[in-house]
XYZ file of N, CA and C in Angstrom:
555
model
N 0.700 -1.177 0.313
C 0.223 -0.492 -0.350
C 0.678 0.639 0.112
N 0.485 2.315 -0.192
C 0.672 3.744 -0.717
C 1.019 3.857 0.744
N 2.167 5.250 1.027
C 2.029 5.512 2.344
C 1.206 6.818 2.483
N 0.980 6.228 3.816
C -0.446 7.701 3.991
C 0.035 8.793 4.287
N -0.136 9.589 3.850
C -0.095 11.429 4.120
C -0.196 11.454 5.284
N 1.277 12.355 5.651
C 1.399 12.390 6.957
C 1.522 14.263 7.385
N -0.612 14.503 7.480
C -0.437 16.218 7.472
C 0.727 16.626 8.235
N 0.614 15.749 9.703
C 1.881 16.769 10.828
C 2.757 17.123 9.874
N 3.313 16.136 8.581
C 4.238 16.400 8.384
C 4.428 17.407 7.791
N 3.063 17.452 6.693
C 3.202 18.364 6.054
C 3.230 20.160 6.254
N 2.479 20.256 7.334
C 2.874 21.126 8.593
C 4.086 21.716 8.684
N 5.097 20.403 8.881
C 6.083 20.411 9.263
C 6.932 21.558 7.948
N 7.029 21.084 6.652
C 7.727 20.333 5.588
C 7.294 22.708 5.728
N 5.633 22.835 5.627
C 5.529 24.069 5.344
C 6.016 25.069 5.799
N 7.318 24.907 6.949
C 7.721 25.805 7.686
C 9.224 25.715 7.238
N 9.634 24.933 6.543
C 10.804 24.497 6.467
C 11.105 24.457 4.875
N 12.511 24.560 4.283
C 12.822 24.599 2.870
C 12.322 23.031 2.857
N 11.914 23.132 1.339
C 11.430 21.635 1.602
C 12.545 20.986 0.429
N 12.581 19.622 0.041
C 13.506 18.557 -0.421
C 13.406 19.055 -1.802
N 14.034 19.498 -2.851
C 13.905 19.323 -4.119
C 14.286 18.513 -4.627
N 13.743 17.399 -5.280
C 14.035 16.450 -5.912
C 13.705 15.833 -7.935
N 14.031 15.493 -8.141
C 14.584 15.463 -9.463
C 13.327 14.227 -9.683
N 12.732 15.086 -10.961
C 11.604 13.955 -11.390
C 11.646 13.496 -12.822
N 11.267 12.457 -12.703
C 11.200 11.737 -14.389
C 10.906 12.911 -15.663
N 11.799 13.184 -16.606
C 11.192 14.382 -17.443
C 9.646 14.283 -17.724
N 9.219 15.480 -18.004
C 7.512 14.997 -18.459
C 8.096 14.866 -19.926
N 6.634 13.696 -20.526
C 6.603 13.502 -22.002
C 5.911 15.027 -22.712
N 5.649 14.790 -23.914
C 5.024 15.499 -24.390
C 3.634 15.961 -24.538
N 3.262 14.921 -24.335
C 1.300 14.668 -23.898
C 1.328 15.930 -22.519
N 2.175 15.308 -21.221
C 1.923 15.756 -19.882
C 2.397 17.520 -20.020
N 3.624 17.685 -20.469
C 3.968 18.533 -21.155
C 2.630 19.668 -21.435
N 1.863 19.022 -22.942
C 0.967 19.876 -23.501
C -0.039 20.233 -22.034
N -0.659 19.110 -21.409
C -1.148 19.007 -20.252
C -1.394 20.141 -19.629
N -0.165 20.030 -18.684
C 0.219 21.420 -17.505
C 0.295 23.013 -18.669
N 0.754 23.218 -19.419
C 0.425 24.339 -20.267
C -0.822 24.432 -20.590
N -2.152 23.744 -21.206
C -3.078 23.830 -21.483
C -4.220 24.238 -19.882
N -3.880 23.301 -18.849
C -4.396 23.826 -17.854
C -3.760 24.411 -17.225
N -2.963 24.921 -17.388
C -2.335 26.419 -16.753
C -3.149 27.670 -17.396
N -3.195 27.193 -18.726
C -3.763 28.376 -19.444
C -5.586 28.413 -18.957
N -6.162 27.469 -18.905
C -7.081 27.838 -18.733
C -7.360 27.552 -17.323
N -7.097 27.334 -16.283
C -7.124 27.637 -14.668
C -6.687 28.643 -14.257
N -5.629 29.009 -15.307
C -5.065 30.886 -14.926
C -3.916 30.628 -13.432
N -3.851 29.662 -13.108
C -3.192 28.790 -11.961
C -1.891 28.058 -12.622
N -1.179 27.664 -11.031
C -0.270 26.514 -11.219
C -0.467 25.085 -11.825
N 0.276 24.533 -12.518
C -0.114 23.158 -12.668
C -0.936 22.226 -12.183
N -1.184 20.289 -12.141
C -1.188 19.961 -11.441
C -0.114 19.575 -10.051
N 0.022 19.891 -9.080
C 1.137 19.293 -8.297
C 1.592 17.539 -8.764
N 2.484 17.486 -9.409
C 3.163 16.091 -9.840
C 3.978 15.415 -8.641
N 4.879 15.648 -7.563
C 5.171 15.234 -6.846
C 5.136 15.833 -5.578
N 5.186 14.338 -4.560
C 4.658 14.627 -2.878
C 5.552 15.233 -2.327
N 6.689 15.883 -2.831
C 6.900 17.279 -2.280
C 6.346 18.394 -1.920
N 5.317 18.434 -3.542
C 4.946 19.576 -3.612
C 3.267 19.686 -2.941
N 3.289 18.472 -2.281
C 1.968 18.720 -1.609
C 1.459 19.252 -0.289
N 1.107 20.611 0.275
C 1.662 20.785 1.091
C 0.129 21.273 1.592
N -0.570 21.069 2.580
C -1.566 20.770 3.122
C -1.579 22.797 3.099
N -1.465 23.288 3.771
C -1.449 24.851 4.079
C -1.396 25.593 2.129
N -0.633 24.824 1.023
C -0.510 25.679 0.334
C -1.801 25.570 -0.465
N -2.298 23.994 -0.445
C -3.843 23.198 -1.029
C -4.666 24.208 -0.282
N -4.747 24.688 0.733
C -5.990 25.429 1.375
C -5.911 26.700 0.866
N -4.541 27.179 0.247
C -4.683 28.759 -0.546
C -5.117 28.593 -1.841
N -5.343 27.565 -2.543
C -5.377 27.163 -3.962
C -7.151 27.339 -4.141
N -6.955 28.062 -5.092
C -8.677 28.442 -4.738
C -9.544 27.637 -5.788
N -9.037 26.240 -6.463
C -8.950 25.560 -7.072
C -9.885 24.507 -6.108
N -10.651 23.675 -6.442
C -11.239 22.509 -5.389
C -10.307 21.456 -5.618
N -9.538 21.137 -4.811
C -8.244 20.047 -4.859
C -8.728 18.514 -4.314
N -8.547 17.807 -4.788
C -8.952 16.694 -3.599
C -7.456 15.773 -4.470
N -7.118 14.444 -3.349
C -5.812 13.682 -3.256
C -6.478 12.649 -3.014
N -6.412 11.018 -3.443
C -7.010 9.612 -3.156
C -6.047 8.916 -3.034
N -6.254 7.702 -2.278
C -5.553 6.576 -2.840
C -5.181 6.084 -3.924
N -4.057 4.931 -4.564
C -4.433 4.899 -6.111
C -4.827 3.879 -6.092
N -5.556 2.601 -5.258
C -6.504 1.666 -5.400
C -7.882 1.598 -4.602
N -8.851 0.688 -5.609
C -10.055 0.713 -5.323
C -10.293 1.016 -4.059
N -11.117 1.241 -3.005
C -11.939 2.645 -3.777
C -11.704 3.859 -4.331
N -10.434 3.938 -3.922
C -9.705 5.736 -3.972
C -9.782 6.402 -2.982
N -9.203 6.015 -1.527
C -10.690 6.423 -0.981
C -9.701 7.838 -0.804
N -10.580 9.219 -0.238
C -9.735 9.994 -0.025
C -8.886 10.784 1.236
N -7.457 10.991 0.562
C -6.424 11.394 1.964
C -6.661 12.854 2.563
N -6.655 13.432 1.614
C -7.032 14.703 1.719
C -7.754 15.842 0.699
N -8.335 16.718 1.303
C -9.258 17.633 0.455
C -8.494 19.359 0.909
N -8.628 19.992 0.254
C -8.363 21.542 -0.105
C -9.598 22.231 0.630
N -9.908 23.720 0.876
C -10.494 24.538 1.885
C -11.661 24.520 0.452
N -11.488 25.049 -0.952
C -12.370 25.486 -2.306
C -12.924 23.923 -2.860
N -12.695 22.833 -2.239
C -12.951 21.331 -2.077
C -14.121 21.471 -1.452
N -14.253 21.456 -0.277
C -15.245 21.712 0.893
C -15.577 22.934 0.987
N -15.737 23.739 0.278
C -16.915 25.092 -0.131
C -17.822 24.401 -1.306
N -17.104 23.849 -2.277
C -17.627 23.218 -3.198
C -18.495 21.687 -3.353
N -18.281 21.185 -2.052
C -18.907 19.959 -2.254
C -19.723 19.649 -1.207
N -19.135 20.464 0.526
C -19.875 20.607 1.420
C -19.541 19.395 2.585
N -18.312 19.141 2.228
C -17.779 17.612 2.651
C -16.932 18.551 3.466
N -16.911 18.314 4.611
C -15.767 19.101 5.442
C -14.335 17.907 5.543
N -13.418 18.198 6.121
C -11.818 17.947 5.650
C -12.258 16.477 6.329
N -12.463 16.011 7.260
C -11.627 15.005 8.081
C -13.101 14.022 7.775
N -14.474 14.946 7.613
C -15.515 13.569 7.496
C -15.457 12.758 5.947
N -14.907 13.598 5.140
C -14.376 13.091 4.068
C -13.373 11.852 4.057
N -12.583 12.158 5.005
C -10.657 11.665 4.575
C -11.282 9.908 5.065
N -11.032 9.552 4.220
C -10.602 7.777 4.250
C -12.224 6.857 3.522
N -13.130 7.996 2.779
C -14.034 7.754 2.273
C -13.651 7.881 0.461
N -14.638 7.159 -0.069
C -14.251 7.550 -1.648
C -15.270 8.635 -2.320
N -14.747 8.548 -3.158
C -15.789 10.158 -3.837
C -17.063 10.005 -4.391
N -17.247 8.102 -5.000
C -17.824 7.795 -5.065
C -18.948 7.867 -4.304
N -18.906 7.524 -2.818
C -19.629 7.683 -1.815
C -20.339 8.885 -1.527
N -19.100 9.491 -1.793
C -19.688 11.628 -1.471
C -20.115 11.848 -1.941
N -20.218 11.520 -3.809
C -20.377 12.944 -4.900
C -21.207 12.184 -5.871
N -21.520 10.979 -5.816
C -22.559 10.272 -6.763
C -23.819 10.688 -6.873
N -24.879 10.514 -7.570
C -26.035 10.644 -7.487
C -26.793 9.657 -8.542
N -28.062 10.077 -8.995
C -28.571 9.312 -9.505
C -27.967 9.608 -11.126
N -27.924 10.860 -11.353
C -27.605 10.500 -12.505
C -25.955 10.764 -12.957
N -24.939 10.755 -12.390
C -23.622 10.371 -12.213
C -23.633 9.291 -13.106
N -22.624 9.141 -14.534
C -22.329 8.135 -15.599
C -20.972 7.442 -14.731
N -21.603 6.253 -14.192
C -20.861 5.555 -14.016
C -19.391 5.226 -14.918
N -19.573 5.803 -15.853
C -18.443 4.589 -17.357
C -18.025 6.262 -17.190
N -18.295 7.483 -16.670
C -17.452 8.155 -17.299
C -16.203 8.223 -15.778
N -17.018 8.245 -14.509
C -15.903 7.905 -14.105
C -14.614 6.837 -14.109
N -15.415 5.280 -14.515
C -14.526 4.389 -15.416
C -13.553 4.812 -15.826
N -13.873 5.838 -17.164
C -13.184 6.626 -17.614
C -12.094 7.318 -17.216
N -11.976 7.822 -16.313
C -11.668 8.646 -15.076
C -10.211 7.253 -14.417
N -11.030 6.704 -14.667
C -9.889 5.653 -13.573
C -9.239 5.078 -14.653
N -9.757 5.053 -15.441
C -8.969 3.924 -16.258
C -7.725 4.810 -16.449
N -7.856 5.810 -16.957
C -6.610 7.077 -17.380
C -5.813 7.264 -17.067
N -5.833 7.343 -15.627
C -5.159 7.471 -14.077
C -4.171 5.919 -13.985
N -5.105 5.478 -13.678
C -3.572 3.655 -13.637
C -3.503 3.408 -15.269
N -3.734 3.730 -15.606
C -2.168 3.943 -17.208
C -1.131 4.981 -17.190
N -1.622 5.499 -16.348
C -0.603 6.673 -15.659
C -0.806 8.539 -17.326
N -1.674 8.202 -17.738
C -2.496 8.890 -18.581
C -2.662 10.406 -17.381
N -2.917 11.625 -17.997
C -3.564 13.060 -17.257
C -4.650 12.867 -17.545
N -5.531 13.715 -16.988
C -7.019 13.445 -17.605
C -7.240 15.180 -17.219
N -7.987 15.797 -18.691
C -8.053 17.267 -18.508
C -9.482 16.958 -19.361
N -10.207 17.972 -17.750
C -11.599 18.852 -18.254
C -12.369 17.601 -18.831
N -12.992 16.646 -17.886
C -13.792 15.344 -17.836
C -15.288 15.843 -17.242
N -16.635 15.365 -17.969
C -17.194 16.774 -17.330
C -17.987 15.617 -16.849
N -18.471 16.078 -15.483
C -19.041 14.574 -14.906
C -19.880 15.415 -14.050
N -21.470 14.845 -13.782
C -22.165 15.227 -13.322
C -22.349 14.869 -11.397
N -22.388 15.630 -10.724
C -22.105 15.443 -8.894
C -22.609 15.847 -8.286
N -23.140 15.270 -6.658
C -23.738 15.924 -6.081
C -23.210 16.368 -4.493
N -23.782 17.868 -4.194
C -22.974 17.996 -3.107
C -23.426 17.611 -1.758
N -23.236 17.804 -0.447
C -23.562 17.035 0.832
C -25.105 16.605 0.939
N -25.274 18.270 0.122
C -26.631 19.347 0.921
C -27.465 18.490 -0.194
N -27.646 17.796 -1.766
C -28.210 17.038 -2.446
C -28.187 17.964 -4.153
N -27.638 19.353 -3.800
C -26.917 19.600 -4.600
C -26.825 19.302 -6.387
N -27.607 19.072 -7.819
C -26.820 18.767 -7.975
C -25.665 19.516 -9.247
N -24.223 19.037 -9.652
C -23.570 20.285 -9.904
C -22.626 19.334 -11.468
N -22.910 20.201 -12.305
C -21.561 19.873 -13.233
C -20.198 20.632 -13.244
N -19.463 19.317 -13.792
C -18.431 19.985 -12.996
C -17.253 19.583 -13.960
N -16.124 20.128 -14.433
C -14.893 19.374 -15.140
C -13.989 19.285 -14.302
N -13.869 17.775 -14.431
C -12.692 17.044 -13.931
C -10.959 17.234 -14.439
N -10.167 17.456 -13.896
C -9.223 16.922 -14.456
C -8.678 16.830 -13.451
N -7.151 15.507 -13.863
C -7.096 14.859 -12.687
C -5.364 13.688 -13.184
N -4.893 14.010 -12.135
C -3.271 13.483 -12.522
C -3.066 12.652 -11.531
N -0.917 12.060 -11.965
C -0.356 11.166 -10.632
C -0.113 12.126 -9.173
N 0.705 11.683 -8.674
C 1.664 12.635 -7.369
C 2.370 11.168 -7.211
N 3.671 11.215 -7.834
C 4.769 10.435 -7.735
C 5.788 10.714 -6.121
N 6.471 9.847 -6.017
C 7.561 10.009 -5.132
C 8.512 10.088 -5.707
N 10.157 10.325 -4.964
C 11.274 10.523 -5.306
C 11.878 9.498 -6.205
N 10.849 8.417 -5.859
C 11.596 7.176 -6.707
C 10.423 7.088 -7.926
N 9.581 8.056 -8.498
C 9.221 8.011 -9.530
C 7.705 7.112 -9.679
N 7.254 6.768 -8.421
C 6.438 5.695 -8.427
C 4.823 6.563 -7.772
N 3.874 6.141 -9.210
C 2.424 7.285 -8.246
C 1.931 6.526 -7.137
N 2.049 7.680 -6.221
C 1.595 7.282 -4.507
C 0.125 7.729 -4.739
N -0.367 9.173 -4.964
C -1.563 9.926 -4.727
C -2.024 9.663 -6.291
N -3.520 9.763 -5.999
C -3.928 10.824 -7.515
C -4.427 12.076 -6.859
N -4.088 13.244 -7.484
C -4.813 14.378 -7.534
C -5.670 14.811 -8.085
N -7.047 15.160 -8.183
C -8.118 15.556 -9.116
C -8.331 17.055 -8.567
N -8.985 18.004 -9.764
C -9.568 19.418 -9.341
C -10.838 19.605 -10.000
N -11.882 19.946 -9.623
C -12.750 20.015 -9.561
C -13.627 21.735 -10.029
N -13.667 21.578 -11.424
C -14.681 23.275 -11.119
C -15.614 23.460 -11.727
N -16.588 23.496 -11.396
C -17.885 23.839 -11.759
C -18.583 24.247 -12.617
N -19.235 23.793 -13.917
C -19.094 24.646 -15.193
C -20.235 25.882 -14.844
N -20.914 25.514 -14.015
C -22.213 26.353 -13.822
C -23.722 25.859 -13.396
N -24.351 26.397 -13.218
C -25.250 25.899 -12.488
C -25.651 25.093 -12.739
N -26.228 23.713 -12.437
C -26.077 22.642 -13.442
C -27.831 22.667 -13.729
N -28.732 23.857 -13.521
C -30.768 23.977 -14.372
C -29.703 25.082 -15.136
N -28.757 26.184 -15.625
C -28.715 27.091 -16.344
C -28.375 26.166 -17.389
N -27.070 25.168 -17.147
C -26.473 24.637 -18.193
C -27.179 23.618 -18.603
N -27.490 22.761 -17.810
C -28.911 21.367 -18.586
C -29.999 22.034 -18.454
N -31.069 23.067 -17.977
C -32.389 22.811 -18.402
C -33.012 22.048 -17.392
N -32.550 21.323 -16.312
C -33.517 20.706 -15.461
C -33.393 20.878 -14.179
N -35.150 20.422 -13.377
C -35.191 21.038 -12.513
C -34.154 20.792 -11.436
N -34.195 21.292 -10.491
C -33.205 21.152 -9.223
C -33.966 20.049 -8.548
N -32.540 19.496 -8.425
C -33.014 17.941 -7.398
C -32.377 17.639 -6.341
N -33.407 18.010 -5.079
C -32.598 17.824 -3.472
C -33.097 16.145 -3.485
N -32.303 15.495 -3.098
C -31.992 13.956 -2.662
C -32.355 13.622 -1.209
N -33.633 13.297 -0.875
C -34.455 13.200 0.553
C -33.426 12.387 1.335
N -32.048 11.599 0.823
C -31.324 10.586 1.431
C -30.014 11.253 1.856
N -30.182 13.037 0.964
C -28.261 12.871 1.651
C -28.848 14.467 2.662
N -27.934 15.400 3.500
C -28.519 15.496 4.500
C -28.099 17.138 4.367
C-alpha cells in the first residue's frame, strides 16, 4: 500500500525549506496537459510530486483539489478548503471515504468515472472530463474534472490528484429542475 500522507509532517514542511527532488522528465503529452491546464485555470499546473503537496498551500489554492489513494475504492487522503466549499463535505468527514460515496447520485454517469480511473491507472493525465455530481446537501452540479498522478522520489505513483471546477449552475447549463435528494443531509 502507498504510504499515507502525514498531515503533521506537511505542516512541518511548510515551515522549512522543501527538499527538491529530480522527477522524470515530462513527455510531450504531459507538457501539453500542464500548459493547457495552466492557461485554462490561470494557476499553477497540478502537483506532480509528493514534495509539492503541502496542506497549507493546498488551502491557499482557489481550485477544488482532492487527493486520493491509488487503489480501489480510491479513498480520499485530503481535500482543500475550496473542495470543502464546493462539495459541502468537511475534510475530516470525507477522509478515508471514496469520491463515489460522497459525490455520486442518480444522474452521475458511472462510465465517465470508469474512464477517469482507467486513464489514471494507465498513467495518463485527465483534462476537462465533464461529470454530474452532488453536494452534501443534494444539489446537483456539473463539473469539469482534471486529474493526474502524484509521484514519490522514485517516480512511483503514490496518490491521485483531482481538481473539480464547477462549470455552472446545473439548471442553467442543462435546463433540468433542481434535484434535492431526500437521503442526503
